[in-house]
Short mmCIF file of C-alpha atoms in Angstrom, two decimals:
data_model
loop_
_atom_site.label_atom_id
_atom_site.label_comp_id
_atom_site.label_asym_id
_atom_site.label_seq_id
_atom_site.Cartn_x
_atom_site.Cartn_y
_atom_site.Cartn_z
CA GLY A 1 -124.01 -70.89 261.47
CA ALA A 2 -122.48 -67.29 262.87
CA GLY A 3 -123.82 -65.79 266.02
CA VAL A 4 -124.60 -62.12 266.45
CA SER A 5 -121.41 -60.23 266.20
CA GLN A 6 -120.35 -56.79 267.75
CA THR A 7 -118.20 -54.10 266.70
CA PRO A 8 -115.30 -53.14 267.91
CA SER A 9 -115.17 -55.16 271.20
CA ASN A 10 -113.32 -52.42 273.17
CA LYS A 11 -114.18 -48.45 272.88
CA VAL A 12 -112.32 -45.97 274.70
CA THR A 13 -113.10 -42.70 274.33
CA GLU A 14 -113.25 -38.90 275.75
CA LYS A 15 -116.10 -37.43 277.82
CA GLY A 16 -118.62 -35.11 275.26
CA LYS A 17 -117.74 -37.25 271.78
CA TYR A 18 -119.60 -39.46 269.56
CA VAL A 19 -119.46 -42.92 269.44
CA GLU A 20 -121.21 -45.47 267.36
CA LEU A 21 -121.71 -49.18 268.46
CA ARG A 22 -121.95 -51.85 265.88
CA CYS A 23 -124.35 -54.66 265.66
CA ASP A 24 -125.63 -57.35 263.07
CA PRO A 25 -127.81 -59.81 264.00
CA ILE A 26 -127.88 -63.49 263.12
CA SER A 27 -129.04 -64.45 259.70
CA GLY A 28 -132.94 -64.22 258.97
CA HIS A 29 -133.46 -62.53 262.41
CA THR A 30 -136.28 -60.04 262.42
CA ALA A 31 -136.03 -59.02 265.90
CA LEU A 32 -132.87 -56.94 267.11
CA TYR A 33 -132.62 -55.56 270.67
CA TRP A 34 -130.01 -53.25 272.66
CA TYR A 35 -129.57 -53.51 276.31
CA ARG A 36 -126.65 -51.67 278.27
CA GLN A 37 -124.84 -53.82 281.41
CA SER A 38 -122.74 -52.16 283.71
CA LEU A 39 -120.51 -53.66 286.49
CA GLY A 40 -122.56 -56.32 289.15
CA GLN A 41 -125.83 -55.59 287.62
CA GLY A 42 -127.45 -57.76 284.91
CA PRO A 43 -128.43 -56.35 281.36
CA GLU A 44 -131.35 -53.76 281.17
CA PHE A 45 -133.37 -52.99 277.77
CA LEU A 46 -132.69 -49.93 275.89
CA ILE A 47 -134.55 -50.25 272.80
CA TYR A 48 -135.67 -53.17 269.87
CA PHE A 49 -136.32 -53.22 266.33
CA GLN A 50 -138.91 -55.20 264.17
CA GLY A 51 -137.42 -55.09 260.90
CA THR A 52 -136.22 -51.57 260.15
CA GLY A 53 -138.51 -49.97 262.95
CA ALA A 54 -137.78 -49.04 266.63
CA ALA A 55 -140.94 -50.42 268.18
CA ASP A 56 -139.96 -49.71 271.12
CA ASP A 57 -137.25 -47.21 272.39
CA SER A 58 -138.66 -46.23 276.17
CA GLY A 59 -135.48 -47.85 277.70
CA LEU A 60 -133.46 -45.42 276.01
CA PRO A 61 -132.38 -43.25 279.14
CA ASN A 62 -132.15 -40.11 277.38
CA ASP A 63 -132.11 -38.30 273.75
CA ARG A 64 -128.56 -37.91 273.84
CA PHE A 65 -128.90 -41.98 272.60
CA PHE A 66 -130.64 -43.32 269.49
CA ALA A 67 -130.34 -46.05 267.66
CA VAL A 68 -131.20 -46.94 263.81
CA ARG A 69 -131.55 -50.41 261.57
CA PRO A 70 -132.08 -48.94 258.21
CA GLU A 71 -131.85 -52.23 255.73
CA GLY A 72 -133.43 -54.35 259.12
CA SER A 73 -130.14 -56.00 259.76
CA VAL A 74 -127.42 -54.99 260.73
CA SER A 75 -128.16 -51.58 263.51
CA THR A 76 -126.36 -48.57 264.89
CA LEU A 77 -126.41 -47.61 268.38
CA LYS A 78 -125.30 -43.46 268.44
CA ILE A 79 -124.28 -42.17 271.69
CA GLN A 80 -124.38 -38.28 271.43
CA ARG A 81 -121.39 -36.27 273.55
CA THR A 82 -120.51 -39.55 275.83
CA GLU A 83 -120.81 -38.64 279.58
CA ARG A 84 -118.36 -40.53 282.39
CA GLY A 85 -121.57 -42.60 283.50
CA ASP A 86 -122.33 -44.14 279.65
CA SER A 87 -119.64 -46.29 281.03
CA ALA A 88 -120.69 -49.51 280.65
CA VAL A 89 -120.94 -53.18 278.60
CA TYR A 90 -123.19 -52.48 275.18
CA LEU A 91 -125.12 -56.15 274.56
CA CYS A 92 -126.95 -56.72 271.26
CA ALA A 93 -129.54 -59.73 271.18
CA SER A 94 -131.69 -60.75 267.98
CA SER A 95 -134.17 -63.56 268.01
CA PRO A 96 -136.21 -64.84 265.05
CA GLY A 97 -139.17 -62.86 265.94
CA PRO A 98 -140.45 -61.79 269.51
CA ASN A 99 -141.27 -63.85 272.05
CA GLN A 100 -138.94 -66.36 271.13
CA PRO A 101 -135.30 -66.69 272.99
CA GLN A 102 -132.95 -63.57 272.57
CA HIS A 103 -129.57 -64.45 271.31
CA PHE A 104 -126.96 -62.31 272.40
CA GLY A 105 -123.20 -60.60 270.96
CA ASP A 106 -120.65 -60.46 273.21
CA GLY A 107 -121.14 -56.81 273.38
CA THR A 108 -119.21 -53.46 273.16
CA ARG A 109 -117.38 -52.37 276.41
CA LEU A 110 -117.32 -48.62 276.30
CA SER A 111 -115.14 -46.85 278.32
CA ILE A 112 -115.69 -42.63 279.19
CA LEU A 113 -112.50 -41.47 280.27
CA ASP B 1 -137.54 -51.66 292.76
CA GLN B 2 -136.30 -54.83 291.33
CA GLN B 3 -138.53 -56.38 289.31
CA VAL B 4 -136.57 -60.29 288.46
CA LYS B 5 -134.44 -60.65 292.29
CA GLN B 6 -131.34 -63.24 292.30
CA ASN B 7 -131.07 -62.98 296.01
CA SER B 8 -128.24 -65.63 296.05
CA PRO B 9 -124.45 -63.62 294.55
CA SER B 10 -123.13 -66.52 294.59
CA LEU B 11 -122.84 -70.52 295.41
CA SER B 12 -120.07 -73.15 295.23
CA VAL B 13 -120.78 -76.88 294.42
CA GLN B 14 -119.06 -79.94 294.26
CA GLU B 15 -118.94 -81.60 290.89
CA GLY B 16 -120.86 -84.22 290.24
CA ARG B 17 -123.66 -82.56 292.83
CA ILE B 18 -126.92 -80.98 292.03
CA SER B 19 -126.53 -77.09 291.06
CA ILE B 20 -129.48 -75.24 292.17
CA LEU B 21 -130.25 -71.57 291.22
CA ASN B 22 -133.06 -69.28 292.25
CA CYS B 23 -134.75 -66.49 291.27
CA ASP B 24 -138.62 -64.33 292.45
CA TYR B 25 -140.23 -61.95 290.39
CA THR B 26 -142.95 -59.50 291.03
CA ASN B 27 -144.96 -58.72 287.97
CA SER B 28 -147.07 -60.78 287.69
CA MET B 29 -147.65 -59.81 284.01
CA PHE B 30 -144.38 -61.68 283.50
CA ASP B 31 -145.17 -65.08 281.92
CA TYR B 32 -142.09 -65.98 279.97
CA PHE B 33 -138.66 -67.01 281.94
CA LEU B 34 -135.44 -67.81 280.75
CA TRP B 35 -131.72 -68.71 282.29
CA TYR B 36 -128.61 -67.66 280.54
CA LYS B 37 -125.09 -68.49 281.46
CA LYS B 38 -122.30 -65.56 281.13
CA TYR B 39 -118.82 -66.47 280.96
CA PRO B 40 -116.08 -63.29 281.50
CA ALA B 41 -115.67 -61.12 278.57
CA GLU B 42 -118.44 -63.10 276.68
CA GLY B 43 -121.92 -62.45 276.08
CA PRO B 44 -124.87 -64.00 277.73
CA THR B 45 -125.63 -67.72 276.50
CA PHE B 46 -129.05 -68.58 276.12
CA LEU B 47 -130.05 -72.18 278.35
CA ILE B 48 -133.72 -72.69 279.26
CA SER B 49 -136.86 -71.05 279.15
CA ILE B 50 -140.68 -71.34 280.57
CA SER B 51 -143.69 -70.77 279.85
CA SER B 52 -146.13 -69.77 282.37
CA ILE B 53 -148.36 -72.74 281.09
CA LYS B 54 -146.05 -74.81 282.05
CA ASP B 55 -144.44 -75.78 285.71
CA LYS B 56 -141.67 -77.81 284.31
CA ASN B 57 -138.76 -77.98 281.02
CA GLU B 58 -135.84 -80.33 280.69
CA ASP B 59 -133.22 -79.68 278.50
CA GLY B 60 -130.49 -82.43 279.45
CA ARG B 61 -128.60 -81.50 282.56
CA PHE B 62 -131.05 -78.28 283.14
CA THR B 63 -134.80 -78.61 284.44
CA VAL B 64 -136.84 -75.01 285.02
CA PHE B 65 -139.02 -75.21 287.77
CA LEU B 66 -141.98 -72.29 287.99
CA ASN B 67 -144.20 -71.78 290.80
CA LYS B 68 -146.56 -69.05 289.68
CA SER B 69 -147.99 -68.90 293.42
CA ALA B 70 -145.09 -67.78 294.96
CA LYS B 71 -143.37 -65.99 291.98
CA HIS B 72 -140.23 -68.30 292.06
CA LEU B 73 -138.39 -70.38 289.81
CA SER B 74 -135.29 -71.82 289.81
CA LEU B 75 -132.85 -73.97 287.60
CA HIS B 76 -131.26 -77.22 288.21
CA ILE B 77 -128.07 -78.40 287.26
CA VAL B 78 -127.43 -82.60 287.50
CA PRO B 79 -125.22 -83.00 287.60
CA SER B 80 -122.95 -79.92 287.74
CA GLN B 81 -119.25 -79.90 286.29
CA PRO B 82 -116.51 -77.36 285.89
CA GLY B 83 -117.63 -76.09 282.92
CA ASP B 84 -120.75 -75.14 284.56
CA SER B 85 -118.95 -72.54 286.56
CA ALA B 86 -120.49 -69.22 285.13
CA VAL B 87 -122.88 -65.83 286.10
CA TYR B 88 -126.32 -67.18 285.73
CA PHE B 89 -129.05 -64.87 284.77
CA CYS B 90 -132.57 -65.39 285.63
CA ALA B 91 -134.54 -63.20 282.57
CA ALA B 92 -138.88 -61.95 282.15
CA SER B 93 -140.78 -60.64 280.28
CA GLY B 94 -144.34 -60.29 279.21
CA SER B 95 -145.27 -62.74 276.05
CA GLY B 96 -148.54 -61.09 275.41
CA SER B 97 -149.29 -58.56 272.84
CA GLY B 98 -148.89 -54.73 273.82
CA ALA B 99 -145.50 -52.62 275.25
CA GLY B 100 -142.76 -54.96 277.22
CA SER B 101 -143.72 -58.18 275.93
CA TYR B 102 -140.33 -58.64 274.52
CA GLN B 103 -138.71 -56.79 276.88
CA LEU B 104 -136.16 -59.19 278.88
CA THR B 105 -136.07 -58.05 282.85
CA PHE B 106 -133.02 -59.59 284.18
CA GLY B 107 -131.71 -60.33 287.63
CA LYS B 108 -128.08 -59.63 288.91
CA GLY B 109 -127.02 -63.21 288.28
CA THR B 110 -125.28 -65.46 290.38
CA LYS B 111 -121.86 -66.95 289.93
CA LEU B 112 -122.09 -70.47 290.15
CA SER B 113 -118.40 -72.31 291.43
CA VAL B 114 -118.42 -75.94 290.75
CA ILE B 115 -115.47 -77.37 292.16
CA PRO B 116 -113.63 -80.83 291.20
#
């Protein structure tokens, strides 16, 4: 079956611009997660959705970052006034429910010039 | 402070031999552990997990061992194959209720090279 799909696969933009990253989870998975991976590091948790609501957004680094999942399926991670330090691979994962193995997409590589 | 540590950045093993990847953790609230494999330009792929109520879980060529008293887990791959060459991440979470029980905390990864 189809896995987690993330678009775009690559995004290059200038400092100060707004970006949206999309995640389409595995069908039927109620739990959705966003992580960020910097070079040489493991993925770091950003936010967790159970259904439509953000159950935990404690990993979002600041208020420039926001994520939504309005219908409990597709999610969008939004970054305002991008900074060069936001450059990283943004990974989305989904699972049938919390506390079950998370399945990752291939990520969006974001580069801020 | 890193709560999940993979102290070996890289490991080389001959094809057919055993690969042993190690992971240490410091947070005593962690009670669910996972291993992921990652190829370049792809997302992490789930391999195997273990709950703290067990000390061993096996799936084909992959076995994970958990030593709770030492806060240490390891992944054994036997026999190793060239296609196993990838970066392996150890991850942990607290499976109980409450904040953070679903967040995965990852190590920095170990790059495994299986030499034909």
